[in-house]
CSV table of C-alpha atoms in Angstrom, one decimal:
chain,number,residue,atom,x,y,z
A,1,MET,CA,93.0,-13.5,34.8
A,2,GLU,CA,91.8,-10.3,32.1
A,3,ARG,CA,93.1,-12.1,29.4
A,4,LEU,CA,90.5,-15.2,30.0
A,5,LEU,CA,87.4,-11.8,29.9
A,6,ASN,CA,88.4,-10.2,27.0
A,7,ILE,CA,89.2,-12.1,24.1
A,8,ASP,CA,89.4,-9.8,21.5
A,9,ARG,CA,86.2,-10.8,19.1
A,10,GLN,CA,88.7,-11.2,16.3
A,11,TRP,CA,90.3,-14.3,17.9
A,12,ILE,CA,86.6,-15.8,18.7
A,13,PHE,CA,85.2,-14.6,15.0
A,14,LEU,CA,88.3,-17.2,13.7
A,15,VAL,CA,87.3,-19.9,15.9
A,16,VAL,CA,84.2,-19.5,14.6
A,17,VAL,CA,85.4,-20.5,10.9
A,18,VAL,CA,87.5,-23.4,11.7
A,19,VAL,CA,85.2,-24.9,13.6
A,20,MET,CA,81.8,-24.5,10.5
A,21,LEU,CA,85.6,-25.8,8.4
A,22,VAL,CA,86.3,-28.5,10.3
A,23,GLY,CA,83.4,-29.3,11.0
A,24,ALA,CA,81.7,-29.2,7.4
A,25,ILE,CA,84.8,-32.3,6.5
A,26,ALA,CA,84.2,-34.1,10.2
A,27,GLN,CA,81.0,-36.6,10.9
A,28,PRO,CA,78.7,-36.3,13.5
A,29,LEU,CA,80.9,-38.0,16.3
A,30,ILE,CA,78.0,-39.0,19.3
A,31,PRO,CA,74.7,-40.0,16.9
A,32,MET,CA,71.8,-38.4,18.9
A,33,PRO,CA,68.8,-40.1,19.5
A,34,ILE,CA,65.6,-39.5,17.9
A,35,SER,CA,63.0,-37.0,19.2
A,36,SER,CA,60.0,-37.7,20.4
A,37,GLU,CA,58.7,-34.4,18.9
A,38,SER,CA,59.8,-35.2,15.0
A,39,ARG,CA,58.6,-39.1,15.6
A,40,GLN,CA,55.7,-37.7,16.0
A,41,LEU,CA,55.4,-35.9,12.8
A,42,TYR,CA,57.2,-39.4,10.3
A,43,ASP,CA,54.0,-40.9,12.4
A,44,VAL,CA,51.2,-38.2,11.4
A,45,VAL,CA,52.5,-38.8,7.9
A,46,GLY,CA,53.0,-42.2,7.8
A,47,ALA,CA,48.9,-42.4,9.0
A,48,VAL,CA,47.5,-40.5,5.8
A,49,PRO,CA,46.6,-42.9,3.7
A,50,GLU,CA,47.3,-43.7,0.3
A,51,ARG,CA,47.0,-40.2,-2.7
A,52,GLY,CA,45.7,-38.8,0.9
A,53,ALA,CA,46.5,-35.2,0.5
A,54,VAL,CA,48.9,-33.1,2.3
A,55,ILE,CA,49.5,-29.6,1.6
A,56,VAL,CA,53.1,-28.4,1.9
A,57,ALA,CA,54.2,-25.4,2.7
A,58,MET,CA,57.0,-23.9,2.7
A,59,ASP,CA,56.7,-20.0,4.3
A,60,TYR,CA,60.6,-19.3,4.8
A,61,GLY,CA,62.8,-17.3,3.0
A,62,PRO,CA,65.9,-16.9,2.0
A,63,ALA,CA,67.5,-16.4,5.5
A,64,SER,CA,65.8,-19.6,6.8
A,65,LYS,CA,66.5,-22.0,3.8
A,66,ASP,CA,69.3,-23.6,5.7
A,67,GLU,CA,67.5,-24.7,8.8
A,68,LEU,CA,64.3,-25.4,6.6
A,69,ASP,CA,64.8,-26.4,3.8
A,70,ALA,CA,67.2,-30.3,4.7
A,71,MET,CA,63.1,-30.3,6.3
A,72,SER,CA,61.3,-29.6,3.4
A,73,VAL,CA,62.7,-31.9,1.2
A,74,ALA,CA,62.7,-34.8,3.5
A,75,VAL,CA,59.1,-34.4,4.3
A,76,LEU,CA,59.0,-33.9,0.5
A,77,HIS,CA,60.2,-37.5,-0.1
A,78,HIS,CA,59.1,-39.1,2.9
A,79,ALA,CA,55.2,-38.4,1.1
A,80,PHE,CA,56.3,-38.8,-2.6
A,81,ALA,CA,57.4,-42.3,-1.9
A,82,ARG,CA,53.8,-43.1,0.5
A,83,ASN,CA,52.2,-42.0,-2.8
A,84,LEU,CA,50.5,-39.2,-1.3
A,85,ARG,CA,49.3,-36.0,-3.5
A,86,VAL,CA,51.3,-32.9,-2.4
A,87,LEU,CA,49.7,-29.8,-2.4
A,88,GLY,CA,53.1,-27.6,-1.6
A,89,ILE,CA,52.8,-22.9,-0.8
A,90,CYS,CA,54.8,-21.0,0.3
A,91,PHE,CA,53.7,-18.0,2.2
A,92,ASP,CA,56.8,-16.1,1.8
A,93,GLN,CA,57.0,-14.2,-1.0
A,94,GLN,CA,60.7,-13.8,-0.5
A,95,GLY,CA,60.7,-17.8,-0.7
A,96,VAL,CA,58.5,-18.5,-3.4
A,97,SER,CA,61.5,-19.1,-5.9
A,98,ASN,CA,63.1,-21.8,-3.8
A,99,ALA,CA,59.7,-23.7,-2.3
A,100,GLU,CA,58.4,-23.8,-6.1
A,101,ARG,CA,62.8,-25.4,-7.1
A,102,LEU,CA,62.0,-28.3,-4.1
A,103,ILE,CA,58.5,-29.2,-5.4
A,104,MET,CA,59.4,-29.9,-8.5
A,105,ASP,CA,62.8,-31.3,-8.0
A,106,VAL,CA,61.8,-33.5,-5.7
A,107,ALA,CA,59.3,-35.0,-8.0
A,108,ALA,CA,61.7,-35.2,-10.2
A,109,ASP,CA,63.9,-37.4,-8.5
A,110,SER,CA,60.3,-39.4,-6.8
A,111,ASN,CA,59.2,-39.8,-10.3
A,112,ARG,CA,56.2,-37.7,-9.3
A,113,ARG,CA,53.3,-35.9,-12.1
A,114,ASP,CA,53.5,-32.2,-11.8
A,115,GLY,CA,49.2,-31.8,-11.8
A,116,ASP,CA,49.0,-35.2,-11.2
A,117,ASP,CA,50.1,-36.5,-8.4
A,118,PHE,CA,51.7,-32.4,-7.0
A,119,VAL,CA,51.4,-28.9,-8.1
A,120,PHE,CA,52.8,-26.0,-6.4
A,121,LEU,CA,50.0,-23.7,-6.1
A,122,GLY,CA,52.5,-21.0,-5.1
A,123,PHE,CA,51.7,-17.1,-2.6
A,124,GLN,CA,49.4,-15.7,-1.7
A,125,SER,CA,49.5,-11.9,-0.6
A,126,ASP,CA,48.0,-12.3,2.1
A,127,MET,CA,48.3,-15.6,4.9
A,128,THR,CA,45.4,-14.7,7.3
A,129,ALA,CA,42.9,-14.7,4.0
A,130,ALA,CA,44.0,-17.4,2.9
A,131,ILE,CA,44.1,-19.9,5.3
A,132,LEU,CA,40.1,-19.0,5.3
A,133,GLY,CA,39.9,-18.6,2.8
A,134,MET,CA,40.9,-22.2,1.8
A,135,GLY,CA,38.1,-22.7,4.9
A,136,THR,CA,36.1,-22.5,2.4
A,137,SER,CA,37.4,-23.1,-0.9
A,138,ILE,CA,40.9,-24.1,-1.6
A,139,LYS,CA,40.6,-23.5,-5.7
A,140,ASP,CA,38.9,-19.4,-5.8
A,141,VAL,CA,41.9,-18.6,-3.5
A,142,PHE,CA,44.5,-20.6,-5.9
A,143,PRO,CA,42.3,-20.3,-9.4
A,144,GLU,CA,44.9,-20.9,-11.0
A,145,VAL,CA,48.4,-22.6,-11.4
A,146,MET,CA,51.4,-23.0,-13.5
A,147,VAL,CA,51.8,-26.9,-14.7
A,148,ASP,CA,55.3,-28.5,-16.0
A,149,GLY,CA,55.6,-23.8,-17.3
A,150,GLU,CA,52.0,-23.7,-18.7
A,151,SER,CA,49.3,-22.0,-16.6
A,152,ARG,CA,46.2,-23.7,-15.6
A,153,THR,CA,42.9,-24.4,-14.0
A,154,THR,CA,43.4,-25.6,-10.5
A,155,ALA,CA,39.9,-27.0,-10.4
A,156,GLU,CA,40.3,-28.9,-13.1
A,157,LEU,CA,43.6,-29.7,-12.1
A,158,PRO,CA,43.5,-34.6,-11.6
A,159,VAL,CA,45.5,-33.6,-8.4
A,160,MET,CA,42.3,-31.3,-6.9
A,161,ARG,CA,39.6,-34.7,-7.9
A,162,GLY,CA,37.4,-34.3,-4.3
A,163,LEU,CA,39.4,-30.9,-2.6
A,164,GLU,CA,37.2,-28.5,-2.0
A,165,LYS,CA,38.5,-27.1,0.8
A,166,LEU,CA,40.9,-27.7,4.4
A,167,GLU,CA,38.9,-30.1,5.6
A,168,ASP,CA,39.3,-32.4,3.1
A,169,ILE,CA,43.2,-31.9,3.5
A,170,ALA,CA,44.0,-35.5,5.6
A,171,LEU,CA,47.6,-33.6,6.6
A,172,SER,CA,49.6,-30.0,6.8
A,173,VAL,CA,52.6,-30.0,7.1
A,174,GLN,CA,54.1,-26.0,7.3
A,175,MET,CA,58.1,-25.2,8.1
A,176,THR,CA,58.4,-22.0,9.4
A,177,GLY,CA,60.7,-19.3,11.2
A,178,SER,CA,58.1,-16.9,11.9
A,179,LYS,CA,55.7,-16.7,13.9
A,180,ASP,CA,53.2,-17.4,11.0
A,181,TYR,CA,52.4,-20.6,12.7
A,182,GLU,CA,49.9,-19.3,14.7
A,183,LYS,CA,47.9,-18.0,11.3
A,184,TRP,CA,47.5,-22.0,9.9
A,185,ILE,CA,47.4,-23.0,13.9
A,186,ASN,CA,44.1,-20.1,14.5
A,187,TYR,CA,43.0,-20.5,10.9
A,188,GLY,CA,43.6,-23.7,9.9
A,189,ASN,CA,43.3,-25.7,13.0
A,190,ALA,CA,41.0,-24.6,15.3
A,191,ARG,CA,38.4,-23.4,12.3
A,192,THR,CA,38.8,-26.1,10.5
A,193,GLY,CA,39.9,-29.4,12.7
A,194,LEU,CA,42.9,-29.7,10.2
A,195,THR,CA,45.7,-31.5,11.8
A,196,LEU,CA,48.6,-29.5,11.7
A,197,ALA,CA,52.3,-29.9,12.1
A,198,THR,CA,55.7,-27.5,11.6
A,199,GLY,CA,59.3,-27.6,11.7
A,200,ALA,CA,60.9,-24.3,13.1
A,201,THR,CA,64.0,-22.8,13.3
A,202,GLY,CA,65.3,-23.3,16.2
A,203,ALA,CA,64.9,-19.0,16.8
A,204,ILE,CA,61.1,-19.4,17.4
A,205,VAL,CA,60.1,-23.7,18.1
A,206,THR,CA,59.9,-23.0,22.2
A,207,GLY,CA,56.6,-21.0,21.1
A,208,LEU,CA,55.0,-24.3,18.8
A,209,TYR,CA,56.0,-26.0,22.5
A,210,PRO,CA,52.2,-25.2,24.3
A,211,TYR,CA,50.4,-25.8,20.9
A,212,LEU,CA,52.2,-29.7,21.1
A,213,SER,CA,50.8,-29.9,24.3
A,214,SER,CA,47.1,-29.2,24.1
A,215,GLY,CA,47.2,-31.4,20.0
A,216,GLN,CA,46.8,-28.7,17.7
A,217,VAL,CA,50.7,-29.6,16.2
A,218,SER,CA,50.5,-33.4,15.5
A,219,GLY,CA,54.3,-33.1,15.3
A,220,LEU,CA,57.6,-30.7,15.6
A,221,LEU,CA,60.6,-30.4,13.8
A,222,ARG,CA,63.3,-28.7,16.8
A,223,SER,CA,65.6,-27.2,13.4
A,224,THR,CA,68.8,-28.6,12.1
A,225,ARG,CA,67.9,-32.1,15.1
A,226,GLY,CA,65.1,-31.9,14.1
A,227,ALA,CA,65.1,-32.2,10.3
A,228,ALA,CA,68.6,-34.6,10.9
A,229,ASP,CA,65.4,-36.2,13.0
A,230,TYR,CA,63.3,-36.9,10.6
A,231,GLU,CA,65.9,-37.4,8.0
A,232,ARG,CA,67.1,-40.2,9.2
A,233,LEU,CA,63.3,-42.1,9.8
A,234,VAL,CA,62.5,-41.5,6.3
A,235,LEU,CA,65.7,-43.1,5.6
A,236,ASP,CA,65.1,-46.2,6.7
A,237,ALA,CA,62.6,-46.8,5.4
A,238,HIS,CA,61.5,-45.1,1.7
A,239,PRO,CA,66.5,-45.0,0.4
A,240,GLY,CA,66.9,-42.0,-1.6
A,241,LEU,CA,66.9,-39.4,-0.2
A,242,GLU,CA,70.1,-37.2,0.3
A,243,ARG,CA,71.2,-36.6,4.2
A,244,SER,CA,71.4,-33.1,4.6
A,245,ALA,CA,70.8,-32.5,7.8
A,246,GLY,CA,72.3,-35.2,9.5
A,247,ARG,CA,75.7,-33.7,8.2
A,248,LYS,CA,75.0,-31.0,9.3
A,249,MET,CA,75.1,-32.5,12.8
A,250,SER,CA,78.6,-32.6,12.8
A,251,VAL,CA,78.7,-28.6,12.4
A,252,GLN,CA,76.8,-27.9,15.2
A,253,PHE,CA,78.2,-31.0,17.4
A,254,LEU,CA,81.4,-28.9,17.3
A,255,ALA,CA,80.2,-25.3,16.8
A,256,HIS,CA,77.5,-26.4,20.7
A,257,ILE,CA,81.1,-27.5,22.0
A,258,MET,CA,83.2,-24.2,20.9
A,259,LEU,CA,79.6,-22.1,22.3
A,260,LEU,CA,80.5,-23.8,25.4
A,261,VAL,CA,84.0,-23.2,25.9
A,262,PHE,CA,84.1,-19.6,25.4
A,263,ILE,CA,81.6,-19.3,27.6
A,264,ALA,CA,82.7,-21.3,30.9
A,265,LEU,CA,86.4,-19.7,30.2
A,266,ALA,CA,84.3,-15.8,30.4
A,267,ASN,CA,83.0,-17.8,33.3
A,268,VAL,CA,86.4,-19.0,34.8
A,269,GLY,CA,87.8,-15.8,34.0
A,270,GLY,CA,84.1,-13.9,36.4
A,271,LEU,CA,85.2,-16.0,39.4
A,272,LEU,CA,88.7,-15.9,39.1
A,273,GLY,CA,88.0,-12.1,38.7
A,274,ARG,CA,86.1,-11.7,41.5
A,275,ARG,CA,87.5,-13.9,44.3
A,276,THR,CA,91.3,-11.8,43.6
A,277,ALA,CA,89.0,-9.0,44.2
A,278,ALA,CA,88.3,-10.3,47.8
A,279,GLU,CA,91.3,-11.4,49.0
A,280,ASP,CA,92.9,-7.7,48.4
A,281,ASP,CA,89.9,-6.5,49.2
A,282,PRO,CA,88.4,-8.0,52.5
A,283,ALA,CA,86.3,-4.8,54.1
B,1,MET,CA,32.3,12.2,9.2
B,2,ARG,CA,37.0,10.9,8.2
B,3,THR,CA,37.3,9.4,11.3
B,4,ARG,CA,33.0,7.9,11.9
B,5,ILE,CA,33.0,6.6,8.3
B,6,PRO,CA,35.9,4.3,8.4
B,7,LEU,CA,35.5,3.6,12.8
B,8,ALA,CA,31.4,2.2,11.3
B,9,LEU,CA,33.8,0.4,8.3
B,10,ALA,CA,35.4,-1.0,11.5
B,11,ALA,CA,32.8,-1.8,13.5
B,12,GLY,CA,30.4,-3.0,11.1
B,13,MET,CA,33.6,-5.6,10.0
B,14,VAL,CA,34.2,-6.4,13.3
B,15,VAL,CA,30.2,-7.6,14.2
B,16,LEU,CA,30.1,-9.5,10.2
B,17,MET,CA,33.3,-11.8,11.0
B,18,VAL,CA,32.3,-13.1,14.1
B,19,LEU,CA,29.3,-13.2,13.1
B,20,ALA,CA,29.8,-15.3,10.3
B,21,PHE,CA,32.7,-17.3,12.6
B,22,PHE,CA,29.2,-19.2,14.4
B,23,SER,CA,27.1,-18.8,10.8
B,24,PRO,CA,27.7,-20.9,7.5
B,25,LYS,CA,25.5,-18.7,5.5
B,26,LEU,CA,27.3,-15.9,6.9
B,27,LYS,CA,30.6,-17.9,6.4
B,28,ALA,CA,29.4,-19.2,2.4
B,29,THR,CA,27.9,-15.6,1.8
B,30,TYR,CA,30.5,-13.5,3.2
B,31,GLU,CA,34.0,-15.0,3.5
B,32,SER,CA,35.7,-15.3,0.1
B,33,PRO,CA,33.8,-12.0,-0.7
B,34,ILE,CA,35.7,-10.7,2.2
B,35,ASN,CA,38.6,-11.8,2.0
B,36,ASN,CA,39.4,-11.7,-1.6
B,37,GLY,CA,40.2,-7.8,-0.9
B,38,LEU,CA,40.9,-8.8,1.4
B,39,PHE,CA,44.6,-10.0,-1.8
B,40,ILE,CA,43.1,-6.6,-3.3
B,41,PHE,CA,44.1,-4.5,-0.7
B,42,MET,CA,47.6,-6.2,-0.3
B,43,ALA,CA,48.1,-5.8,-4.1
B,44,PHE,CA,46.6,-2.0,-3.7
B,45,ALA,CA,49.8,-1.3,-0.6
B,46,VAL,CA,52.5,-2.7,-2.7
B,47,VAL,CA,52.0,0.4,-5.0
B,48,PRO,CA,52.7,3.1,-1.9
B,49,ALA,CA,55.8,1.7,-0.6
B,50,ILE,CA,57.1,1.8,-3.8
B,51,VAL,CA,56.8,5.6,-4.4
B,52,SER,CA,57.6,6.1,-1.2
B,53,LEU,CA,60.3,3.8,-1.8
B,54,ILE,CA,61.3,6.2,-5.5
B,55,ARG,CA,60.9,9.7,-3.5
B,56,LEU,CA,63.0,8.9,-0.7
B,57,HIS,CA,65.6,7.0,-2.6
B,58,VAL,CA,65.2,10.5,-5.3
B,59,ALA,CA,65.2,12.5,-3.0
B,60,ARG,CA,68.8,12.0,-1.1
B,61,ILE,CA,70.5,11.8,-5.2
B,62,ARG,CA,69.2,15.1,-5.4
B,63,ARG,CA,70.5,16.3,-1.8
B,64,LYS,CA,73.4,14.7,-2.8
B,65,HIS,CA,73.5,13.7,0.4
B,66,PRO,CA,77.1,10.5,1.6
B,67,ASP,CA,75.4,7.8,1.0
B,68,SER,CA,73.7,9.0,-2.2
B,69,ILE,CA,75.9,5.9,-3.7
B,70,TYR,CA,73.3,3.3,-2.3
B,71,SER,CA,70.2,5.4,-3.4
B,72,GLY,CA,70.4,4.8,-7.3
B,73,ILE,CA,71.8,1.0,-6.3
B,74,ALA,CA,68.1,0.6,-4.4
B,75,LEU,CA,66.6,2.3,-7.1
B,76,SER,CA,68.8,-0.2,-10.0
B,77,ALA,CA,68.2,-3.5,-8.1
B,78,LEU,CA,64.6,-2.3,-8.1
B,79,PHE,CA,63.9,-1.2,-12.5
B,80,ALA,CA,66.2,-3.9,-12.3
B,81,THR,CA,63.8,-6.8,-11.3
B,82,LEU,CA,60.9,-5.3,-12.4
B,83,PHE,CA,62.3,-4.8,-16.1
B,84,CYS,CA,63.2,-8.6,-16.4
B,85,GLY,CA,59.2,-9.2,-14.1
B,86,LEU,CA,57.2,-6.8,-16.3
B,87,ILE,CA,58.5,-7.0,-19.5
B,88,ILE,CA,62.0,-9.9,-20.3
B,89,ASP,CA,58.7,-12.4,-18.8
B,90,LYS,CA,55.8,-10.6,-19.4
B,91,HIS,CA,54.6,-11.2,-16.6
B,92,ALA,CA,54.9,-14.3,-16.3
B,93,PHE,CA,54.6,-15.6,-12.6
B,94,ASN,CA,57.8,-16.9,-11.6
B,95,GLY,CA,59.9,-15.9,-14.6
B,96,PRO,CA,63.5,-16.1,-16.1
B,97,SER,CA,64.9,-14.3,-15.7
B,98,PHE,CA,63.3,-13.3,-12.4
B,99,ARG,CA,64.4,-16.5,-10.5
B,100,TRP,CA,67.9,-16.1,-11.8
B,101,ILE,CA,67.9,-12.7,-9.8
B,102,VAL,CA,66.1,-14.3,-6.6
B,103,THR,CA,68.6,-17.5,-6.8
B,104,PHE,CA,71.2,-15.7,-7.6
B,105,ILE,CA,71.5,-12.5,-5.9
B,106,PHE,CA,68.9,-11.8,-3.8
B,107,GLU,CA,68.7,-15.0,-2.1
B,108,PRO,CA,73.1,-15.8,-1.5
B,109,LEU,CA,72.8,-11.8,-0.2
B,110,GLN,CA,70.6,-12.5,2.2
B,111,GLN,CA,71.9,-15.4,3.5
B,112,ALA,CA,75.7,-14.2,3.7
B,113,VAL,CA,74.1,-11.5,6.1
B,114,PHE,CA,72.1,-14.6,7.9
B,115,ALA,CA,75.7,-16.4,8.3
B,116,PHE,CA,77.0,-13.0,10.2
B,117,LEU,CA,75.3,-14.8,13.1
B,118,ALA,CA,76.8,-16.8,13.5
B,119,PHE,CA,80.1,-14.9,14.6
B,120,PHE,CA,77.9,-12.3,16.1
B,121,ILE,CA,75.6,-14.9,19.2
B,122,VAL,CA,78.9,-17.1,19.7
B,123,SER,CA,80.8,-12.7,20.7
B,124,ALA,CA,77.7,-12.2,22.5
B,125,ALA,CA,76.9,-15.0,25.3
B,126,TYR,CA,80.8,-15.2,25.3
B,127,ARG,CA,80.0,-11.9,26.8
B,128,ALA,CA,77.1,-12.1,28.6
B,129,PHE,CA,76.2,-15.5,29.4
B,130,ARG,CA,78.2,-14.8,33.1
B,131,ALA,CA,76.4,-16.0,36.3
B,132,ARG,CA,76.7,-13.3,38.0
B,133,THR,CA,73.6,-12.7,39.9
B,134,LEU,CA,70.6,-16.1,40.1
B,135,GLU,CA,68.9,-15.2,37.3
B,136,ALA,CA,71.3,-14.5,35.4
B,137,THR,CA,73.3,-18.5,36.6
B,138,LEU,CA,69.8,-19.7,36.4
B,139,LEU,CA,68.9,-19.1,32.2
B,140,LEU,CA,73.5,-20.0,31.8
B,141,PHE,CA,72.2,-23.8,33.5
B,142,ALA,CA,69.7,-23.4,31.4
B,143,ALA,CA,71.1,-22.1,28.2
B,144,VAL,CA,73.8,-25.1,28.9
B,145,ILE,CA,71.5,-28.0,29.1
B,146,VAL,CA,69.1,-27.6,25.6
B,147,MET,CA,72.6,-27.0,24.2
B,148,ILE,CA,74.5,-30.2,25.2
B,149,GLY,CA,71.2,-32.2,25.5
B,150,ASN,CA,70.6,-30.9,21.6
B,151,ALA,CA,74.0,-31.5,19.3
B,152,ILE,CA,76.6,-33.1,21.6
B,153,LEU,CA,75.7,-35.3,24.9
B,154,PRO,CA,72.2,-36.7,25.4
B,155,LEU,CA,71.0,-35.8,28.7
B,156,PRO,CA,68.6,-37.9,31.3
B,157,GLY,CA,66.3,-35.3,32.7
B,158,PRO,CA,62.9,-35.6,35.3
B,159,SER,CA,61.0,-37.4,32.5
B,160,GLY,CA,63.0,-38.0,28.6
B,161,PRO,CA,66.0,-36.0,27.7
B,162,ALA,CA,67.1,-33.6,30.6
B,163,GLU,CA,66.5,-30.5,27.8
B,164,LEU,CA,62.9,-31.8,26.1
B,165,TRP,CA,61.7,-32.0,30.1
B,166,LEU,CA,63.3,-27.1,29.9
B,167,LEU,CA,61.4,-27.1,26.8
B,168,THR,CA,57.8,-28.4,27.6
B,169,VAL,CA,57.8,-27.7,31.7
B,170,PRO,CA,59.2,-24.5,32.6
B,171,SER,CA,58.9,-23.5,29.2
B,172,MET,CA,56.2,-24.6,28.2
B,173,ALA,CA,54.2,-22.8,31.1
B,174,VAL,CA,56.0,-19.1,30.1
B,175,GLN,CA,54.5,-19.6,26.2
B,176,ARG,CA,51.7,-20.7,28.2
B,177,GLY,CA,51.7,-17.7,29.8
B,178,ILE,CA,52.4,-15.6,27.0
B,179,ILE,CA,50.2,-16.7,24.8
B,180,LEU,CA,46.8,-16.4,27.0
B,181,GLY,CA,48.5,-12.6,27.5
B,182,VAL,CA,48.2,-11.8,23.3
B,183,ALA,CA,44.8,-13.5,23.1
B,184,LEU,CA,43.6,-11.6,26.0
B,185,GLY,CA,45.6,-8.0,24.7
B,186,ILE,CA,43.8,-9.3,20.7
B,187,ILE,CA,40.0,-9.5,22.4
B,188,ALA,CA,40.3,-6.7,23.9
B,189,GLN,CA,41.7,-4.1,21.3
B,190,SER,CA,39.0,-5.8,18.8
B,191,VAL,CA,36.4,-4.5,21.0
B,192,ARG,CA,37.5,-1.0,21.1
B,193,ILE,CA,37.7,-1.4,17.7
B,194,LEU,CA,33.6,-2.2,17.7
B,195,LEU,CA,33.1,0.1,20.0
B,196,GLY,CA,34.6,3.4,18.6
B,197,LEU,CA,37.4,3.5,21.2
B,198,GLU,CA,40.9,3.0,18.8
B,199,ARG,CA,41.9,5.3,16.9
B,200,GLY,CA,44.3,5.0,16.0
B,201,PHE,CA,44.6,4.1,12.9
B,202,VAL,CA,42.7,7.2,11.9
B,203,GLY,CA,44.6,9.5,13.0
B,204,ARG,CA,43.2,10.5,15.6
B,205,GLY,CA,44.7,9.4,19.3
């Protein structure tokens, strides 16, 4: 009983390592149904007309990369497969390199041309001011961009034809691990009517449900599970996407079971301890 | 005078931004320059941050602080990154050597630090999730249902999956309360700035 309550931390850490390693090589044991929020996001991307413009905002740094990269890749793959114009942005200064690399890699796999079919607008230092500014003029906020390694004027790019401000954008999908989603909602959706969808880490996703319910957010990817759902939906219609989050679901499956076992051990130990104490001291 | 001018400027900006929200003409005239001003302010904010960082670590090294080795590493990393970005990459946005530092040093380090969380979360959950009181038991049940429904097994709930019911009914009700409370707080704070009652940002309590 005492042992159940006082498992040494080193044994817990060892079990975590073993479970992670087994999960990395195993297949998901029970297929989970596709969540309604993930399907909503898939449908909202699917509703954008061909050559419509979509902002993919990869507003996260390396800490959230493992959770959110799979979402970014799946959304980019879906958008390129549907022949949509993509404007990539990153409002997290620690994630700019990663965001640029992701959009370039997925575009190369989808045979999309930089400047014609997509552009990476880059980073601006103040997210609130940038979103407010994009409501008036996207080209003023990002006057110059790098296209094929050369600095070009944003206004001259074919991909920006007819795209002056946020009202001209059909959809913005933001991936984030922070409360920054509120800035897109407050200044993008509320002020210009921009249709928003969000992919969020497990730590912050609960804060997005009120906005999903009110319609201010039109679709939501919930952590690795949401990314895995989205991958499945995209793969069914547009093959060629490499599964990333789907493979991680086996780790999630085993890690959650391990967590429940540890919680159960602690509670059984606690219950038995209280019972023994009550029998020893009936008064 | 030292406080009145900043307070008047802040109040004036609040009035201007509120009016610009309702007037397309004011919005078209003032919003873009104000936004550009904010970008410039943010860029300037980097300068005191770097100066402060250098002063702190140089002082530590001079005092021969026991952890001065880490100060040396921090300063070396700062100057090496600056050198790569400004000299080798010639100010280019996300140039190759800067990108190499980010991809092969910064990102793996950040990910490694974040990965430690997996270990500590399991250890903390084992020690903290114990049904000692009614509230703790309710929290425990909610967490178990969300964990099972999210990654292990679909669980039926009152309307759809059980974990989704928890997220969209009880949790959302609380979230809405928090959002409304924060919004009211922001409005109150803005009115205080407008009236000159909020003086913390000019160094007066």
